[in-house]
Coordinates of C-alpha atoms in Angstrom, one line a residue:
X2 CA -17.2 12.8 28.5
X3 CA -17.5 9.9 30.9
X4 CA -16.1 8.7 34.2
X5 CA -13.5 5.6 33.3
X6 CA -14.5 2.6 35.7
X7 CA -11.2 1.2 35.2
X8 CA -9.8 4.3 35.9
X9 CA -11.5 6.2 38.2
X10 CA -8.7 9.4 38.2
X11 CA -9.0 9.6 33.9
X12 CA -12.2 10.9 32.2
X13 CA -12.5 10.0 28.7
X14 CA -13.2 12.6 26.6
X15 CA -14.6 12.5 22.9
X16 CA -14.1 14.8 20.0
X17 CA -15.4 14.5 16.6
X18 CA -12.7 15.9 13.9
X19 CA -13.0 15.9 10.5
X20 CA -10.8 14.4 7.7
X21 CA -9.7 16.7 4.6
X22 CA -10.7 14.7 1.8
X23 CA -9.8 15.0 -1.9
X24 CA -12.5 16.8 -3.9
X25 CA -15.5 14.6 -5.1
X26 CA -14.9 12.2 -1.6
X27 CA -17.5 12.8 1.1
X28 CA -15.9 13.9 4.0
X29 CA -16.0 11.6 6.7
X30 CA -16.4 12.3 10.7
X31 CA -14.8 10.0 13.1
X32 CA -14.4 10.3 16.7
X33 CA -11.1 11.0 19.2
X34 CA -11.3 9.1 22.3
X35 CA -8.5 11.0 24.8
X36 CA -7.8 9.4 27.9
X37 CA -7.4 12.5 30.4
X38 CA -6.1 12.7 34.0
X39 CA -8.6 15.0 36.2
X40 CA -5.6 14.5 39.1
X41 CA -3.6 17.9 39.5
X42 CA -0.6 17.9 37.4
X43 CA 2.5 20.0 38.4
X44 CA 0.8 22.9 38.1
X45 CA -2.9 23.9 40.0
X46 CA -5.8 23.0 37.4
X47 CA -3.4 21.7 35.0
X48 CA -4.1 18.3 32.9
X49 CA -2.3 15.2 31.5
X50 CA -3.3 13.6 28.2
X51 CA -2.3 10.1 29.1
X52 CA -2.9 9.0 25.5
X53 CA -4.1 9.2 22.0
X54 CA -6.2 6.7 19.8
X55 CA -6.9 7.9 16.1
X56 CA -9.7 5.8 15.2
X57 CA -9.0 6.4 11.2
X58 CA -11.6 6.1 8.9
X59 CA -12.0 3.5 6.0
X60 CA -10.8 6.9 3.7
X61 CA -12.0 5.9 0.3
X62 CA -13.5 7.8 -2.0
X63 CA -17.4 7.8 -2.7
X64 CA -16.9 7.0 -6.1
X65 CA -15.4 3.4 -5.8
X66 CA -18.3 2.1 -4.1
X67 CA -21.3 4.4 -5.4
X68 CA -22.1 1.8 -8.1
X69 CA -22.5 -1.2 -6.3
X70 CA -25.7 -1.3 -4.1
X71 CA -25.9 -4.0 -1.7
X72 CA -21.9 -4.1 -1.7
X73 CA -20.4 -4.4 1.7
X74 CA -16.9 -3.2 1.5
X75 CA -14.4 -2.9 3.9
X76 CA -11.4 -1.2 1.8
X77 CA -7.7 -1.4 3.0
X78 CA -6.6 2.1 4.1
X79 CA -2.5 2.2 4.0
X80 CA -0.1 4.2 5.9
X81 CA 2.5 6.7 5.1
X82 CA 5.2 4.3 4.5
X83 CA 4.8 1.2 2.3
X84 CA 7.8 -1.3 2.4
X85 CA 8.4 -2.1 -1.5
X86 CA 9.0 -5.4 -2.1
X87 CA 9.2 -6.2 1.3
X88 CA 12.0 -4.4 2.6
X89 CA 14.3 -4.6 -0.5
X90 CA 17.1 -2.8 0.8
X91 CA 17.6 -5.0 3.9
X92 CA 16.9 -8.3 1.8
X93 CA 15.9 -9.7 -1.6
X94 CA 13.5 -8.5 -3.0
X95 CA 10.1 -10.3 -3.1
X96 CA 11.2 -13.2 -0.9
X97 CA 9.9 -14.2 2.4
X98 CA 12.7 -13.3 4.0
X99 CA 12.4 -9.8 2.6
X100 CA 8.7 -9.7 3.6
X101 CA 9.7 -10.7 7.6
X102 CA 12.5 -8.3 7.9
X103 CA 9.7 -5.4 6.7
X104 CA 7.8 -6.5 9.8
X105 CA 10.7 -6.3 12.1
X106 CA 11.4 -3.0 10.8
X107 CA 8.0 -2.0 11.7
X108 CA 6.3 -2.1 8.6
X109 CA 2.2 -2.8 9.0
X110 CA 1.9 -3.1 5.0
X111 CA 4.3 -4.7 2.0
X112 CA 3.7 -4.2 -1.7
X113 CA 5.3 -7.4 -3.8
X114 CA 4.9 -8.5 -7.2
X115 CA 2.8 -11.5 -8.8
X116 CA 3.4 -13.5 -12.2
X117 CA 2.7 -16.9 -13.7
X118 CA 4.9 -19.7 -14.2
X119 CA 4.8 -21.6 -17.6
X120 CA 1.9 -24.0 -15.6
X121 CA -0.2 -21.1 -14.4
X122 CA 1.3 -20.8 -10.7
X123 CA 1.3 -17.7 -9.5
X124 CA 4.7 -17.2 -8.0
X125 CA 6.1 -13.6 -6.8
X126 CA 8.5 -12.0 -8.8
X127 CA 8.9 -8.6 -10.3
X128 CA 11.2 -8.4 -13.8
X129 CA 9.7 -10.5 -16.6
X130 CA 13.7 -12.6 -16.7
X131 CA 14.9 -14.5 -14.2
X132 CA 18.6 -13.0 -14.8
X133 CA 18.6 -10.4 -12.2
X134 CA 17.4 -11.4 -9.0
X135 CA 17.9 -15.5 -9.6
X136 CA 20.7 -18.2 -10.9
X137 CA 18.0 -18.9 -13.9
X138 CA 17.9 -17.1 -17.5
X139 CA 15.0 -16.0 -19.8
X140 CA 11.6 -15.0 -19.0
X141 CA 9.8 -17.0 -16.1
X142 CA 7.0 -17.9 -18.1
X143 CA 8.8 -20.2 -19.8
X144 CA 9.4 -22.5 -16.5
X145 CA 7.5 -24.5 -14.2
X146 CA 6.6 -24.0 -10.7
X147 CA 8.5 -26.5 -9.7
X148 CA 11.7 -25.7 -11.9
X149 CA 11.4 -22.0 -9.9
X150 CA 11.2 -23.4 -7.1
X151 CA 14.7 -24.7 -7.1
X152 CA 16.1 -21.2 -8.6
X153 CA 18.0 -19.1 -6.1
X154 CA 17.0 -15.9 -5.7
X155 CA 18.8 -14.4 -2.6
X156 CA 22.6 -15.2 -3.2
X157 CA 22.1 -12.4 -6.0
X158 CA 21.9 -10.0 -2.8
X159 CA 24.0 -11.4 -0.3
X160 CA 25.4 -15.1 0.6
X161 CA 23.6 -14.7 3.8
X162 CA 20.2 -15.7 1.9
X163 CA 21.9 -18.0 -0.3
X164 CA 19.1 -20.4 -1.1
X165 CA 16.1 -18.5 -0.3
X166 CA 13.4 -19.2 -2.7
X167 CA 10.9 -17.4 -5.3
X168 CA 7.7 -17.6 -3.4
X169 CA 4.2 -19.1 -4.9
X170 CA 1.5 -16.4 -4.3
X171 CA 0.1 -18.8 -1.3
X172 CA 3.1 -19.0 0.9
X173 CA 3.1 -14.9 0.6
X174 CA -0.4 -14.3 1.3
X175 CA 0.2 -17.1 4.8
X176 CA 3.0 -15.3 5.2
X177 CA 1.3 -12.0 5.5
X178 CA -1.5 -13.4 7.7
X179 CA 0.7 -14.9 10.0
X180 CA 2.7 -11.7 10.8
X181 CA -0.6 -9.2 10.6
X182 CA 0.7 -7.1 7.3
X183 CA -1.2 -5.7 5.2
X184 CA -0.6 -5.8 0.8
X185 CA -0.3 -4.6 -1.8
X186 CA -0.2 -7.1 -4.4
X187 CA 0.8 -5.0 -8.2
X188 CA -0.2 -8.2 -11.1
X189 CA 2.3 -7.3 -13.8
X190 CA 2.4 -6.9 -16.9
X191 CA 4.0 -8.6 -19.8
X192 CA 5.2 -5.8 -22.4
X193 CA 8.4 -5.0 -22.3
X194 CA 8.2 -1.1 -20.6
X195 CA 4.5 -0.1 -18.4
X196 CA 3.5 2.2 -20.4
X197 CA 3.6 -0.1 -23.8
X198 CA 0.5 -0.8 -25.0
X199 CA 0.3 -4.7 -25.3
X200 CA -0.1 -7.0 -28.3
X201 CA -3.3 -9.4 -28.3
X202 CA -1.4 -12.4 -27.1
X203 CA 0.5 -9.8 -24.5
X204 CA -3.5 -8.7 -23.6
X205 CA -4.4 -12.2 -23.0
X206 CA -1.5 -13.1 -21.1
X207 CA -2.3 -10.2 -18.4
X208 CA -6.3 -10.9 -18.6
X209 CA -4.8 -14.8 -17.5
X210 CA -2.1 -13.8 -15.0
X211 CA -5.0 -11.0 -13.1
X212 CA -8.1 -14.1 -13.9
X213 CA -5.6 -16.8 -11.9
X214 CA -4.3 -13.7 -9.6
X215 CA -8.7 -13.6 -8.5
X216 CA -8.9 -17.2 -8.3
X217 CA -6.6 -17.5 -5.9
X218 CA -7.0 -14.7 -3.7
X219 CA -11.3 -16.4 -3.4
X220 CA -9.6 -19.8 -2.5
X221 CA -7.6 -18.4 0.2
X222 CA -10.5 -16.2 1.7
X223 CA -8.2 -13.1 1.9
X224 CA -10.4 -9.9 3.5
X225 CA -10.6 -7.1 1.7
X226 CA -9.1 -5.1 4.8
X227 CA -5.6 -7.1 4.2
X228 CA -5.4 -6.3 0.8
X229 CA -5.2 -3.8 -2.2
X230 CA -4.1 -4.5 -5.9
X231 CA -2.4 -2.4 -8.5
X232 CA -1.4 -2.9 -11.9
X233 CA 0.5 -0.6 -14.7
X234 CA -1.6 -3.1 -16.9
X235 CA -4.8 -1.8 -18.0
X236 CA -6.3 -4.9 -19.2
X237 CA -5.6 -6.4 -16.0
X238 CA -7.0 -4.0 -13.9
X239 CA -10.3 -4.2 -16.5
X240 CA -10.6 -8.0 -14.8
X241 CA -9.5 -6.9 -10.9
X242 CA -12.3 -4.6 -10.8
X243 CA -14.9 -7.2 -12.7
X244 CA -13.9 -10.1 -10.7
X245 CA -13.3 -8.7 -7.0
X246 CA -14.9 -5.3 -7.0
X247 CA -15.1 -5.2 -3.4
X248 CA -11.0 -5.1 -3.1
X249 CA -9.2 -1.8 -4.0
X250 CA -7.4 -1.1 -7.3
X251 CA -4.8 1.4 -8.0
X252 CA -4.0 2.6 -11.2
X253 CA 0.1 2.4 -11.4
X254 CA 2.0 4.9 -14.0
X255 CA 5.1 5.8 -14.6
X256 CA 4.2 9.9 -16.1
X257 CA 0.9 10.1 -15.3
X258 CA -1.1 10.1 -18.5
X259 CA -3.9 12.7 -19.9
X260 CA -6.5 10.2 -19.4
X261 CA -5.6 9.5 -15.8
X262 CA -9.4 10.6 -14.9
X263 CA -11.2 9.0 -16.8
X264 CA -9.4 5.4 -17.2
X265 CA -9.9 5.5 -13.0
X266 CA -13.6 6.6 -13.1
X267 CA -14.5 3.7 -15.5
X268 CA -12.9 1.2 -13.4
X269 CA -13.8 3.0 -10.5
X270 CA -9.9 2.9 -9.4
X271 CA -8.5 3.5 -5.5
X272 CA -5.8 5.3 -6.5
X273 CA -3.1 7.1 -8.7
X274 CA 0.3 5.9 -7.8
X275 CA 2.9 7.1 -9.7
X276 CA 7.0 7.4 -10.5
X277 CA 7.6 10.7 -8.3
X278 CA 10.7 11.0 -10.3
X279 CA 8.4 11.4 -13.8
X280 CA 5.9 13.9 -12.7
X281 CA 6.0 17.8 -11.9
X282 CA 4.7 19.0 -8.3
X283 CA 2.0 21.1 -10.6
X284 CA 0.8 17.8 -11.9
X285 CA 1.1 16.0 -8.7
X286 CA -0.9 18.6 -6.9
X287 CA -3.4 18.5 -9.6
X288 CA -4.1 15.0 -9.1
X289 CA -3.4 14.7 -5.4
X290 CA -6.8 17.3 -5.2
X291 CA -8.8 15.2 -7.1
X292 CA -7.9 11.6 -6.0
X293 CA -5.9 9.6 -3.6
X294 CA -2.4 9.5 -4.9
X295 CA 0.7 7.2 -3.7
X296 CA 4.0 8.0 -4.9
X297 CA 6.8 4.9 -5.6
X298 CA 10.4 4.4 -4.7
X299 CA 10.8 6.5 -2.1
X300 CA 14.0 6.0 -0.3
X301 CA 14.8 9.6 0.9
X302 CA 12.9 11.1 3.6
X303 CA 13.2 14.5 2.2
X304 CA 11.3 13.2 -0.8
X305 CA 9.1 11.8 1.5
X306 CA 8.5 14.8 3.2
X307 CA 7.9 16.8 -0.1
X308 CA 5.4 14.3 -1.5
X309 CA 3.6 14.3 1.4
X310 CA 3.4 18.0 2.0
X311 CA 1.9 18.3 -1.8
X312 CA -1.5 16.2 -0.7
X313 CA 0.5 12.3 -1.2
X314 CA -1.0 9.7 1.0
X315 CA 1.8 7.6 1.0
X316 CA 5.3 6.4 -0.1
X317 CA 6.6 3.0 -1.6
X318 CA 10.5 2.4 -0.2
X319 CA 13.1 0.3 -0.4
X320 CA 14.3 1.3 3.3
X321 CA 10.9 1.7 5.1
X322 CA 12.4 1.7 8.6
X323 CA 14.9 4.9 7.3
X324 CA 12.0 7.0 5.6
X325 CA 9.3 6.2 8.8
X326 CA 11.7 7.3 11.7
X327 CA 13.1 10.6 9.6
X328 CA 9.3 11.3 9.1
X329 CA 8.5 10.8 12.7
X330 CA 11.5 12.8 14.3
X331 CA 10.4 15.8 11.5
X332 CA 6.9 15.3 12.9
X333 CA 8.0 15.7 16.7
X334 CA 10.0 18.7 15.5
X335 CA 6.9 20.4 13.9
X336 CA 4.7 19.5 16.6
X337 CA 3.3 20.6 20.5
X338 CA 5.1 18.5 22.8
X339 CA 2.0 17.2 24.0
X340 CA 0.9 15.9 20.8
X341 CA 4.3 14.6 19.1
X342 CA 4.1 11.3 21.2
X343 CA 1.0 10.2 20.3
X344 CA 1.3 9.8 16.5
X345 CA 2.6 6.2 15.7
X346 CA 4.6 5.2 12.3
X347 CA 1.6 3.2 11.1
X348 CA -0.9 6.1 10.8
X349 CA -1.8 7.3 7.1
X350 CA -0.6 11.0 7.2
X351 CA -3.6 12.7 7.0
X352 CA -4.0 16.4 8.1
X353 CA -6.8 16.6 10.7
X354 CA -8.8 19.4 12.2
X355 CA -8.9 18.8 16.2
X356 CA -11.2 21.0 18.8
X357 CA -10.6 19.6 22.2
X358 CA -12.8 20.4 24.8
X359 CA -12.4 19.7 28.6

């Protein structure tokens, strides 16, 4: 506790809490400054908290860093509420336009998708064909950059974003700079469903797309703060974790398979983030106590609220904005009214221990 010299009525008092952890992850202690009043409230001897700054910890656990000495990593820690694919529901999907209206909904991180074009761009896109979300037909592969380039892909949504382009990898990674998000960038895969298992030339084409997918992300200096990967594609994730080892990896799944455990300790994986709609709350739970866990697409806050309660980090949605402010209003509901102000929508939910003294 110390005497503020900017404010000489507040005190600021520090407390040292301690994050719950998944088993296997070293607990890690991090401090609580709290700006408090010493004037007389309303009441004699009474006392204002003026404010509240979590200072969260890089939460990762020990195990993605404990083989590589000498490795400085900063990993990206993401919130409760991840908009997916920008903010899909507002406008289409994996465009820049979709990735600005996430930040004006108050998102701080974005998951999108990344593919290559028949001439190795990578452009961001999510469905192998161009038929659903564009004015082109077949698989994207089979076109240039610049032949995706003139596709439309936001009349498909609305003729408000007539025009609005598929964007190369670049202009989305800028774009996430400029406007301070964070993202999650899932390289896809090639086979038909996730969980196929690929053919050899399917295996080299996701080794290529997650090899070009590293290449560019060096060129363009990204930190390893603004930035996480996943990939339903285990040979691509096999090159993510050789290549950039210092970025985090999540292992993506539809049902979350028997050999969950040990495909993430050999590639020394991030997280599990899985189809909430596939899985059992048994099985969740299961896995939420051993590792970090994200659940995707999340577009009911009650959902929300029952993922998170069973040890979920964090939720991919389609309508970010709707799932953050339901989660918020159920937090002010649960919580002290001098508390319930102080948590903003950014914060990963994690469940804190707090002994304030004053």
């Amino acid at each position: 506790r110390r005497r503020s010299s900017a404010h000489p009525s507040k005190d600021l008092c520090v407390c040292m809490c301690t994050a719950r952890l998944p088993r296997k992850a070293t607990p890690r202690q991090f401090l609580l400054p709290l700006w408090v009043s010493t004037e007389r409230g309303p009441k004699s001897g009474s006392v204002c908290l003026l404010g509240l700054l979590l200072i969260v910890p890089q939460i990762i656990t020990e195990q993605s860093t404990a083989d590589a000495p000498g490795l400085k990593m900063r990993p990206a820690v993401l919130p409760s509420v991840i908009g997916h694919r920008g903010a899909k529901s507002i406008a289409p999907e994996n465009t820049l336009a979709s990735i600005r209206s996430a930040k004006a909904v108050g998102c701080s991180w974005v998951e999108v998708d990344v593919m290559l074009t028949k001439d190795k761009v990578p452009v961001i896109h999510h469905d192998n064909k161009l038929d659903r979300c564009t004015n082109g037909k077949g698989n994207l592969w089979d076109y240039t950059c610049e032949e995706i380039e003139q596709l439309d892909a936001g009349s498909h949504f609305s003729p408000e974003f007539a025009n609005e382009r598929i964007p190369r990898l670049t202009a989305l990674l800028r774009c996430c700079r400029d406007l301070s998000l964070g993202l999650n960038l899932e390289v896809k895969h090639v086979t038909e469903h996730s969980a196929d298992i690929p053919t050899a030339i399917e295996q080299q084409m996701e080794e290529e797309i997650a090899n070009v997918v590293c290449d560019t992300i060096e060129q363009f200096q990204v930190d390893p703060s603004e930035l996480v990967f996943s990939s339903f594609s285990r040979p691509a994730i096999a090159v993510l974790r050789r290549r950039l080892p210092q970025f985090g990896c999540a292992f993506l799944v539809e049902t979350i398979p028997d050999d969950w455990e040990d495909f993430m300790a050999l590639h020394k994986c991030a997280s599990l983030n899985f189809w909430w709609k596939g899985n059992a709350r048994q099985r969740i739970e299961e896995c939420t106590s051993k590792v970090l866990c994200y659940s995707y697409t999340v577009n009911e806050a009650y959902v929300a609220q029952e993922l998170l309660s069973a040890g979920v980090q964090g939720v991919f949605s389609d309508c970010p904005h709707i799932v953050s402010q339901a989660l918020l209003s159920a937090h002010k509901e649960r919580s002290s009214p001098i508390f319930a102000p102080a948590l903003p929508l950014h914060l990963p939910s994690l469940p804190l221990h707090l002994t304030v003294a004053i």
